[in-house]
Short mmCIF file of C-alpha atoms in Angstrom, two decimals:
data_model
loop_
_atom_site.label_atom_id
_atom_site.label_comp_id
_atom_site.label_asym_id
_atom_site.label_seq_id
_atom_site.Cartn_x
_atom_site.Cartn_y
_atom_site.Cartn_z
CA UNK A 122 0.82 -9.98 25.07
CA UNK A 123 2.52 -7.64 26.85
CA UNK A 124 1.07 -5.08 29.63
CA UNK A 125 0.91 -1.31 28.35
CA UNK A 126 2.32 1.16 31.27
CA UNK A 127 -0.74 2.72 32.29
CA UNK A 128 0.08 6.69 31.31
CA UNK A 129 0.87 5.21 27.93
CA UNK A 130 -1.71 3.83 27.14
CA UNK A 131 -3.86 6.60 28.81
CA UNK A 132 -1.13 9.25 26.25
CA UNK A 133 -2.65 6.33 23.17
CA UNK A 134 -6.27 6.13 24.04
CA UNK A 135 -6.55 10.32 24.29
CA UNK A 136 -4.40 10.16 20.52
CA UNK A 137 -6.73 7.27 19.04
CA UNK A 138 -9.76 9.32 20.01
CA UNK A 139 -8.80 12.32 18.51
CA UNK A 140 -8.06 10.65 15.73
CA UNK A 141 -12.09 8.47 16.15
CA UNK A 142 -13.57 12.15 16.01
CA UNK A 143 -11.14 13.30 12.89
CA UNK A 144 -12.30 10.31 11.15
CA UNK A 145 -15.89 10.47 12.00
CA UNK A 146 -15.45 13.97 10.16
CA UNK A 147 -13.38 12.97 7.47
CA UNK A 148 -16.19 10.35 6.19
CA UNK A 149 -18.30 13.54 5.82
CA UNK A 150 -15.33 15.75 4.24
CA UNK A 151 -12.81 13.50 2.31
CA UNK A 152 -9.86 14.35 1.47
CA UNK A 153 -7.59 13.46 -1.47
CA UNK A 154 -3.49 12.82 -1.00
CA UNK A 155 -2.68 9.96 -3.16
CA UNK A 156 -4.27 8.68 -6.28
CA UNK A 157 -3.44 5.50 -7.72
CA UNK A 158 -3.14 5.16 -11.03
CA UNK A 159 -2.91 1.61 -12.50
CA UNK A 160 -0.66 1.63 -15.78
CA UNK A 161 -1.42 -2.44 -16.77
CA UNK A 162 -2.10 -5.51 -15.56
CA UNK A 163 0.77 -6.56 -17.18
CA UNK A 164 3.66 -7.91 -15.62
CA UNK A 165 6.92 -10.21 -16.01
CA UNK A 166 6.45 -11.67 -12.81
CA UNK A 167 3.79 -14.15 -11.07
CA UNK A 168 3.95 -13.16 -7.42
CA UNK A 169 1.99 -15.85 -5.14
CA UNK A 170 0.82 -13.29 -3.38
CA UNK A 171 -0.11 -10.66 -5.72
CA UNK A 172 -3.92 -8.64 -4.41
CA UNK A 173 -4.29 -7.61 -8.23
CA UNK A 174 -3.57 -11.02 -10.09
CA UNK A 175 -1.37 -9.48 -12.03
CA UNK A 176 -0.29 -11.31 -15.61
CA UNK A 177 -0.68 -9.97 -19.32
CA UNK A 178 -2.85 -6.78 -20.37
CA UNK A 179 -5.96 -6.44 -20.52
CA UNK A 180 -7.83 -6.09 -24.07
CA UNK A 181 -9.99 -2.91 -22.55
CA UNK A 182 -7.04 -1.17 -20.91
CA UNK A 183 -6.51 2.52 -20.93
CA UNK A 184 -4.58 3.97 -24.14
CA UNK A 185 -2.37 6.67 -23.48
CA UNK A 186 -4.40 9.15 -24.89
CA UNK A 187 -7.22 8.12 -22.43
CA UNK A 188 -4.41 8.29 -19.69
CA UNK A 189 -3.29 11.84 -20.67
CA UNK A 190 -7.13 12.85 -20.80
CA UNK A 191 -7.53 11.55 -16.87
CA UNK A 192 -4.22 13.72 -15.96
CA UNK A 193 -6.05 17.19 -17.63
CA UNK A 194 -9.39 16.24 -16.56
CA UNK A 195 -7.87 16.13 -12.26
CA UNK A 196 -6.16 18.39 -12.87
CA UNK A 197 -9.27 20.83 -13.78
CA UNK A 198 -10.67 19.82 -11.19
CA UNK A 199 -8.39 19.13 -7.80
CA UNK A 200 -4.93 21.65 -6.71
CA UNK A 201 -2.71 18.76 -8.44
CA UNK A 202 0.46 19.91 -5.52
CA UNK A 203 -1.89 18.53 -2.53
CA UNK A 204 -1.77 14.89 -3.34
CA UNK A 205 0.46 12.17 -4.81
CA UNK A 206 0.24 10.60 -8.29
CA UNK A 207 1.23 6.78 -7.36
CA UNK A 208 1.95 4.93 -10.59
CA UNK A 209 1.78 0.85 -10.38
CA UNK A 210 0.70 -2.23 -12.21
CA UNK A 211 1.28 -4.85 -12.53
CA UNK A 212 5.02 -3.32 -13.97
CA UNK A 213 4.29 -0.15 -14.75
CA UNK A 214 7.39 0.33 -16.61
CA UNK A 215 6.42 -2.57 -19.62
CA UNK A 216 4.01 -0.24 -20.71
CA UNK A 217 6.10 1.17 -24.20
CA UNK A 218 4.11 4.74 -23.49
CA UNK A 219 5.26 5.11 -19.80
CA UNK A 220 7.61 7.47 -19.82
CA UNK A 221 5.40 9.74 -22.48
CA UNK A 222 2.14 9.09 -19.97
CA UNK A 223 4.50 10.34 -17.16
CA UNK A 224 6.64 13.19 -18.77
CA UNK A 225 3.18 14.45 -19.56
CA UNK A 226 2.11 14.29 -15.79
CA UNK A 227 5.45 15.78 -15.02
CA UNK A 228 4.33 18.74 -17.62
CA UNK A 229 0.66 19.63 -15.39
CA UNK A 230 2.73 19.53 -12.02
CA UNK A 231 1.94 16.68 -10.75
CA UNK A 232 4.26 14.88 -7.66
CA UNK A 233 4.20 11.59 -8.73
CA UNK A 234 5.73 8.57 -7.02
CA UNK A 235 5.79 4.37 -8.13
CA UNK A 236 5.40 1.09 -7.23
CA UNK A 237 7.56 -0.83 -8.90
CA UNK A 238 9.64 -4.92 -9.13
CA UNK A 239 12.99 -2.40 -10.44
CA UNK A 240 13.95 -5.42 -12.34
CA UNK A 241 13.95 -3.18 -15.01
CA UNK A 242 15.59 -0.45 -13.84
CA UNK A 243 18.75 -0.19 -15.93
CA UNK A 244 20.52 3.08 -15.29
CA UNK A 245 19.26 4.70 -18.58
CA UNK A 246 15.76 4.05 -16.69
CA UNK A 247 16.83 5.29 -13.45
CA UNK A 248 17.97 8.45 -15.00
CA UNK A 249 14.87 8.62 -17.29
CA UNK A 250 12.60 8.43 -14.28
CA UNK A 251 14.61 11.20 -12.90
CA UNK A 252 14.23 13.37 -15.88
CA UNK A 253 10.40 12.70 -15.76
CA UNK A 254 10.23 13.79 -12.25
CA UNK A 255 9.58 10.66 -9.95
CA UNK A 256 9.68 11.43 -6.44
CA UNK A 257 9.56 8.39 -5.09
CA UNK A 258 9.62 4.43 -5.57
CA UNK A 259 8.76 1.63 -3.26
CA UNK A 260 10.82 -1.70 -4.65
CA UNK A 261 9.58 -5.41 -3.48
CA UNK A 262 12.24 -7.54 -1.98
CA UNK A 263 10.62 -10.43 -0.52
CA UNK A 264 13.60 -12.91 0.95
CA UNK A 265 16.97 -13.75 0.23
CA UNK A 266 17.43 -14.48 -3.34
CA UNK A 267 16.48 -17.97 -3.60
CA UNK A 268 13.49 -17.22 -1.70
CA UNK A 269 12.90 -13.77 -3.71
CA UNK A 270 12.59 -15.64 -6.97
CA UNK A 271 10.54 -18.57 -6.23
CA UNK A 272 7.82 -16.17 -4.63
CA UNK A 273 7.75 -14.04 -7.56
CA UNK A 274 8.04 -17.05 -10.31
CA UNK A 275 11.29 -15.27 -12.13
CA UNK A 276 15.15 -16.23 -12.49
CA UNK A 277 17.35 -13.57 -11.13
CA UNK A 278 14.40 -11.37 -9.60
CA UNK A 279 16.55 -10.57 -6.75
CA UNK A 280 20.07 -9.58 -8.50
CA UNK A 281 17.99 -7.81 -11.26
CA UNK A 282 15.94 -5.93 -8.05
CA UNK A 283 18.79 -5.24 -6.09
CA UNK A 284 20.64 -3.86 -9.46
CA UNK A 285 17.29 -1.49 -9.88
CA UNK A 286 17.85 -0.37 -6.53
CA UNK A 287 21.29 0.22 -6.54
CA UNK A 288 20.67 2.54 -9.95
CA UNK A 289 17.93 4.31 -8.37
CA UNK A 290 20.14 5.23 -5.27
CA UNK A 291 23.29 6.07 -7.88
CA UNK A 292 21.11 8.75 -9.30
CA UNK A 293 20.65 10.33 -5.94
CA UNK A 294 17.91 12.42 -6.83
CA UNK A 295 14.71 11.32 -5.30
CA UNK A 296 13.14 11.72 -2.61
CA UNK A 297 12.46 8.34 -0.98
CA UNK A 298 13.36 4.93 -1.94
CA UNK A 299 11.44 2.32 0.14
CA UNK A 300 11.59 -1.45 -0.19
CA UNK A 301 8.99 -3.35 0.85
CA UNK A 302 8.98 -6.81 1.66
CA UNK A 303 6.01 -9.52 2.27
CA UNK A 304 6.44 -11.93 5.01
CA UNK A 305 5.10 -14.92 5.25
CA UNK A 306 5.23 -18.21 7.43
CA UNK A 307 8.14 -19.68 5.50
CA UNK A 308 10.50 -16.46 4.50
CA UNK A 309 9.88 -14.96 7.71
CA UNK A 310 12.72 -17.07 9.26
CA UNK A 311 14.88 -14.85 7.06
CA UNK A 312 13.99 -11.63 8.35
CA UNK A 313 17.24 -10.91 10.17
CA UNK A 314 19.08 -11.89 7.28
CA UNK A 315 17.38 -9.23 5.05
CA UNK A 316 17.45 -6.72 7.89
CA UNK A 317 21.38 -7.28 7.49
CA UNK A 318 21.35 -6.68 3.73
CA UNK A 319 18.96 -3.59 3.69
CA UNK A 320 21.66 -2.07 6.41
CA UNK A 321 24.06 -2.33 4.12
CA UNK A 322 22.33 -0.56 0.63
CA UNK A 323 21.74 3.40 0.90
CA UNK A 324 17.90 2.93 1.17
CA UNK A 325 15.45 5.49 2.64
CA UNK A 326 13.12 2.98 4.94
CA UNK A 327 12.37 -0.35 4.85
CA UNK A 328 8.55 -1.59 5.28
CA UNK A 329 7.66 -4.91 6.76
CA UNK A 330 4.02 -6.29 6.04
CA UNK A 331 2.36 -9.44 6.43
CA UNK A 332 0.86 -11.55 3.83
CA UNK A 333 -2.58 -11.12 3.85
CA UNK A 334 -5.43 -13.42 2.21
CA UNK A 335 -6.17 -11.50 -0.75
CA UNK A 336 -5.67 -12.66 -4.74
CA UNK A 337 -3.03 -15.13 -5.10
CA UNK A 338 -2.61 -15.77 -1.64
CA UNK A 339 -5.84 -17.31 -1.11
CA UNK A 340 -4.61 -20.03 -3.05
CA UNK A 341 -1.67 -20.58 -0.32
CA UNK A 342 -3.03 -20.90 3.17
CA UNK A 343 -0.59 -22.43 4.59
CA UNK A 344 1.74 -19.95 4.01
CA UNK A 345 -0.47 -17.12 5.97
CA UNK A 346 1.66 -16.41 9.32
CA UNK A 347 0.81 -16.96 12.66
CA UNK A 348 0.65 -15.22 15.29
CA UNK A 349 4.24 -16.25 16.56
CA UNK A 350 4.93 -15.28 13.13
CA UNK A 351 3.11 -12.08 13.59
CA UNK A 352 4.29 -11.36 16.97
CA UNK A 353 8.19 -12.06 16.00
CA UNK A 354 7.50 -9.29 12.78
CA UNK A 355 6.06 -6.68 14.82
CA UNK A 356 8.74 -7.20 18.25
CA UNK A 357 11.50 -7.10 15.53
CA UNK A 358 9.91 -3.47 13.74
CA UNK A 359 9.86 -2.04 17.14
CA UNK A 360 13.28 -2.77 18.27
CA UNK A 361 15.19 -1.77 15.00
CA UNK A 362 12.47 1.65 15.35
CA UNK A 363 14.25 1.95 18.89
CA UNK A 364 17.65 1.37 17.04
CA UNK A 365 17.15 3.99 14.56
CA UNK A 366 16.56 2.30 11.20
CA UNK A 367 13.95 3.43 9.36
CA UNK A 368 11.69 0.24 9.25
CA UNK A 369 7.83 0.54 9.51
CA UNK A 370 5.07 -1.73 9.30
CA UNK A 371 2.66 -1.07 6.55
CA UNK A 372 -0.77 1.07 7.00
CA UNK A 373 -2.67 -2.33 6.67
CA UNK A 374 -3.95 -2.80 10.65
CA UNK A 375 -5.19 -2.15 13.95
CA UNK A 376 -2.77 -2.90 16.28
CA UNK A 377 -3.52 -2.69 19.53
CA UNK A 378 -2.92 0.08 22.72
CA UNK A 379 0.72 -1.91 23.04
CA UNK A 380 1.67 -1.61 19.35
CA UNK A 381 0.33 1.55 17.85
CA UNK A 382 2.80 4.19 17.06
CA UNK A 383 5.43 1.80 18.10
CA UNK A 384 5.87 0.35 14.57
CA UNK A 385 4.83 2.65 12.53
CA UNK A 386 4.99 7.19 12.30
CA UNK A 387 1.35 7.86 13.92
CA UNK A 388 -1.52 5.90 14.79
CA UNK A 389 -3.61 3.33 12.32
CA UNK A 390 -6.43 4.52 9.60
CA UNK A 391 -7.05 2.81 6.83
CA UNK A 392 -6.92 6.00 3.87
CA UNK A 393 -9.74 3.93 1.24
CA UNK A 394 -11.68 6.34 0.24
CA UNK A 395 -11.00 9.27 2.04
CA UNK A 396 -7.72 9.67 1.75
CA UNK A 397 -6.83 7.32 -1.49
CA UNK A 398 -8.87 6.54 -4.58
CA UNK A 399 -7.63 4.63 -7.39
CA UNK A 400 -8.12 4.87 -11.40
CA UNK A 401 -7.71 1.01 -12.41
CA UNK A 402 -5.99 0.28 -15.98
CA UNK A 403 -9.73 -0.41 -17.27
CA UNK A 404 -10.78 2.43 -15.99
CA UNK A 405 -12.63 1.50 -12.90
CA UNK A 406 -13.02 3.76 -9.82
CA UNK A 407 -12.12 2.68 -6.30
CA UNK A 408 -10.16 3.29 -3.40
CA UNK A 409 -7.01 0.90 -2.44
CA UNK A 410 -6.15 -1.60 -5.15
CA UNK A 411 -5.28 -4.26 -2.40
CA UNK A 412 -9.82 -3.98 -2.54
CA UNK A 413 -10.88 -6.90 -3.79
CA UNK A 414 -12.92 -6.30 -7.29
CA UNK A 415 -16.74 -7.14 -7.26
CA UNK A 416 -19.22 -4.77 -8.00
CA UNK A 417 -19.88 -3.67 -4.19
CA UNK A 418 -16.20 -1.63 -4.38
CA UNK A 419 -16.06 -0.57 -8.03
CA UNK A 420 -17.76 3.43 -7.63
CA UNK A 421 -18.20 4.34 -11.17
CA UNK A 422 -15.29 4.27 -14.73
CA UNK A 423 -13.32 6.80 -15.62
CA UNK A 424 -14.82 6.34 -19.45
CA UNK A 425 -18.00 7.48 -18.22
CA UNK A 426 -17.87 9.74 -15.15
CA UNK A 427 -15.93 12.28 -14.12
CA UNK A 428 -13.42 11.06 -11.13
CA UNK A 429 -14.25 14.63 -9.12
CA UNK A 430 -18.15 13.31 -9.49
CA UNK A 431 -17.48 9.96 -8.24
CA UNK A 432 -15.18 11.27 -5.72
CA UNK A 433 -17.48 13.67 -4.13
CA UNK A 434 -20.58 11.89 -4.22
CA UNK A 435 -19.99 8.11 -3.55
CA UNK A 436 -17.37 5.63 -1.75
CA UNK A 437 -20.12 5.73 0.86
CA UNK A 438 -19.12 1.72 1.13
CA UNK A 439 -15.62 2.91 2.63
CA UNK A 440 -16.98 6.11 4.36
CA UNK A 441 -18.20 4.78 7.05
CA UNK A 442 -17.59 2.54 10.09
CA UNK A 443 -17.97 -1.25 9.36
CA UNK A 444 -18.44 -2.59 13.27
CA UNK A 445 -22.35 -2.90 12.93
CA UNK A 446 -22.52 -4.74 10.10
CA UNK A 447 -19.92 -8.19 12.18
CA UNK A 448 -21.37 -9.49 14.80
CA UNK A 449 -17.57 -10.38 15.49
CA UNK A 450 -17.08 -6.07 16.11
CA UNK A 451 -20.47 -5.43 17.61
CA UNK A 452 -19.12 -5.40 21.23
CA UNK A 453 -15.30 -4.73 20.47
CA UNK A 454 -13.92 -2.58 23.27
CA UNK A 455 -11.86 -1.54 20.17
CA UNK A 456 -14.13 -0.93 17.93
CA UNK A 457 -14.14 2.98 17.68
CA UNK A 458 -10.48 2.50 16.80
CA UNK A 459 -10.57 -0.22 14.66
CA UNK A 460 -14.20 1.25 12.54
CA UNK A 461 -13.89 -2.43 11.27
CA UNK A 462 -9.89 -2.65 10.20
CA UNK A 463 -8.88 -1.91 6.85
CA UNK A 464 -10.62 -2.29 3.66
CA UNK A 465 -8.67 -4.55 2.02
CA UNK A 466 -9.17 -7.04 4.39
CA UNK A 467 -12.55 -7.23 4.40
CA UNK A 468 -15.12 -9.66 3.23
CA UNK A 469 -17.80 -7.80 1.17
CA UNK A 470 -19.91 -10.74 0.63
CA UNK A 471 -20.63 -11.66 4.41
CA UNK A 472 -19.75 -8.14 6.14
CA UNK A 473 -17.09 -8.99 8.07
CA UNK A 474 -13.26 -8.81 8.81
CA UNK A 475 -10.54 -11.42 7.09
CA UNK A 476 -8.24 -10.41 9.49
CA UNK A 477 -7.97 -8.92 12.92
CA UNK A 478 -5.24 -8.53 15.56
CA UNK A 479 -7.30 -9.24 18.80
CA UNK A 480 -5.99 -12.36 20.55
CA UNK A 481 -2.82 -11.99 18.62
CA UNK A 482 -1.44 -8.85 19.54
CA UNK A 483 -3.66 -7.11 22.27
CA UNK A 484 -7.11 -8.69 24.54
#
């Protein structure tokens, strides 16, 4: 672990407790700047690591009509050109209404942005998610291509992803596109590789995460990186930073006095709830889909309460800081920072964190 210069990390601490205070606030006063809105639980691929355990559709999912109702119903309610519509699945796009559930959001002003595999991303769909007014798309590339298509259980994953890609960047129209790619204790040997191949496609920034033990993963523990693994991933984000390629880490952890703002724009908070809900494709209410789904996280469904309800007057599970509740957080120096890491990674049945960077990255 390296040693932070000392007016650093004095510049970090004064940032990170600003940011404590605008927090402690924001659990009162929540704001809203992206909501998720999960299309299907279909999908034609079987990532390992998939949070959402993603496979066919659902018998009770949303029809479009019920989607199209959500769209008027926010936007009655919330100023629609404050916040982000992010569209994901599963595949969004093997849902046969997409592009009439999204030409419609495109019709009530909303900025709307997906997450998506691009394997099928054909030019005709590239241009058609122009037309409908996508703003921006994060693509999974997860290795090289071998590598690519065994983790996400499809033939020619990679060439059809890196064709999407390539389409979407052809159209030169939108504002961002991202890839994202999931490292883990095997493919992370190959992260130079890939850092080579995204330097050479047209691609707005690249974000690095870890694989974390939610959904599939759980299944794979020996795949969950170490911390050399961990280390190597966030020394190798900070130097290309320095270098001037837009490479981030994800919003998914506290890092740490020596880390923070190093690897990614500003300083760590985990958005659940007070920045991000969700809308899931049955019509449950939450915050991050990466949540894992018992009762303790679901806040109400869309089929029988109104989201601005829900959104007002609950989440009180994610509003709030989680360090009381671990004895592992109870006497964190860190702890105002961290308010108990993010959502996603914690454990909601005995109150404490699945993952945390102390000892790994920072004392």
């Amino acid at each position: 672990m390296n040693k932070v210069d000392p007016l650093i990390a004095k510049v970090k601490t004064d940032h990170m407790t600003a940011l404590a205070e605008y927090t402690e606030e924001l659990y009162k006063k929540p704001d809203l700047r992206h909501l998720f809105l999960e299309l299907t639980n279909a999908c034609n691929e079987r990532c390992f690591h998939c949070g959402s355990n993603c496979s066919v559709p659902g018998d009770d999912e949303l029809t479009t009509d019920e989607f199209k109702s959500i769209l008027d119903q926010v936007r009655e309610d919330f100023d629609v050109s404050k916040f982000l519509l992010c569209i994901t699945g599963g595949e969004p796009l093997l849902r046969k209404d997409f592009f009439e559930i999204m030409n419609y959001a495109k019709s009530l002003g909303y900025r709307w942005g997906m997450t998506s595999n691009a394997t099928l991303i054909t030019r005709e769909v590239a241009h058609r998610l122009a037309d409908a007014g996508m703003r921006t798309i994060s693509v999974s590339i997860d290795g090289l291509p071998q590598t690519h298509d065994k983790l996400r259980g499809m033939k020619r994953a990679y060439e059809l992803a890196m064709r999407g890609i390539q389409n979407l960047i052809d159209e030169n129209v939108f504002d961002s596109v991202q890839v994202t790619s999931v490292f883990n204790h095997e493919n992370i040997k190959e992260l130079d590789q890939m850092f080579e191949i995204m330097k050479g496609i047209d691609i707005d920034s690249w974000r690095v995460i870890n694989l974390e033990p939610i959904g599939r993963a759980l299944t794979r523990p020996e795949l969950m990186c170490t911390p050399d693994d961990l280390r190597t991933m966030f020394e190798f984000i900070r130097q290309a930073r320095k270098d001037d390629f837009p490479v981030l880490y994800g919003c998914s952890h506290y890092l740490g006095l020596d880390y923070e703002v190093e690897v990614r724009d500003w300083y760590w908070l985990c958005n659940a709830g007070v920045h991000t809900a969700s809308i899931m494709c049955n019509g449950d209410i939450g915050a991050c889909l990466d949540i894992e789904r018992n009762p303790r996280v679901i806040q109400g469904n869309i089929r029988t309460d109104r989201f601005r309800d829900v959104w007002e007057n609950r989440f009180e599970i994610f509003r709030r800081d989680r360090t009381g509740d671990s004895g592992k957080c109870r006497s964190c120096g860190h702890k105002r920072f961290c308010r108990g890491d993010a959502c996603h990674s914690w454990d909601y049945e005995n109150d404490e964190p699945l993952v945390c960077m102390k000892g790994i990255l920072f004392d």
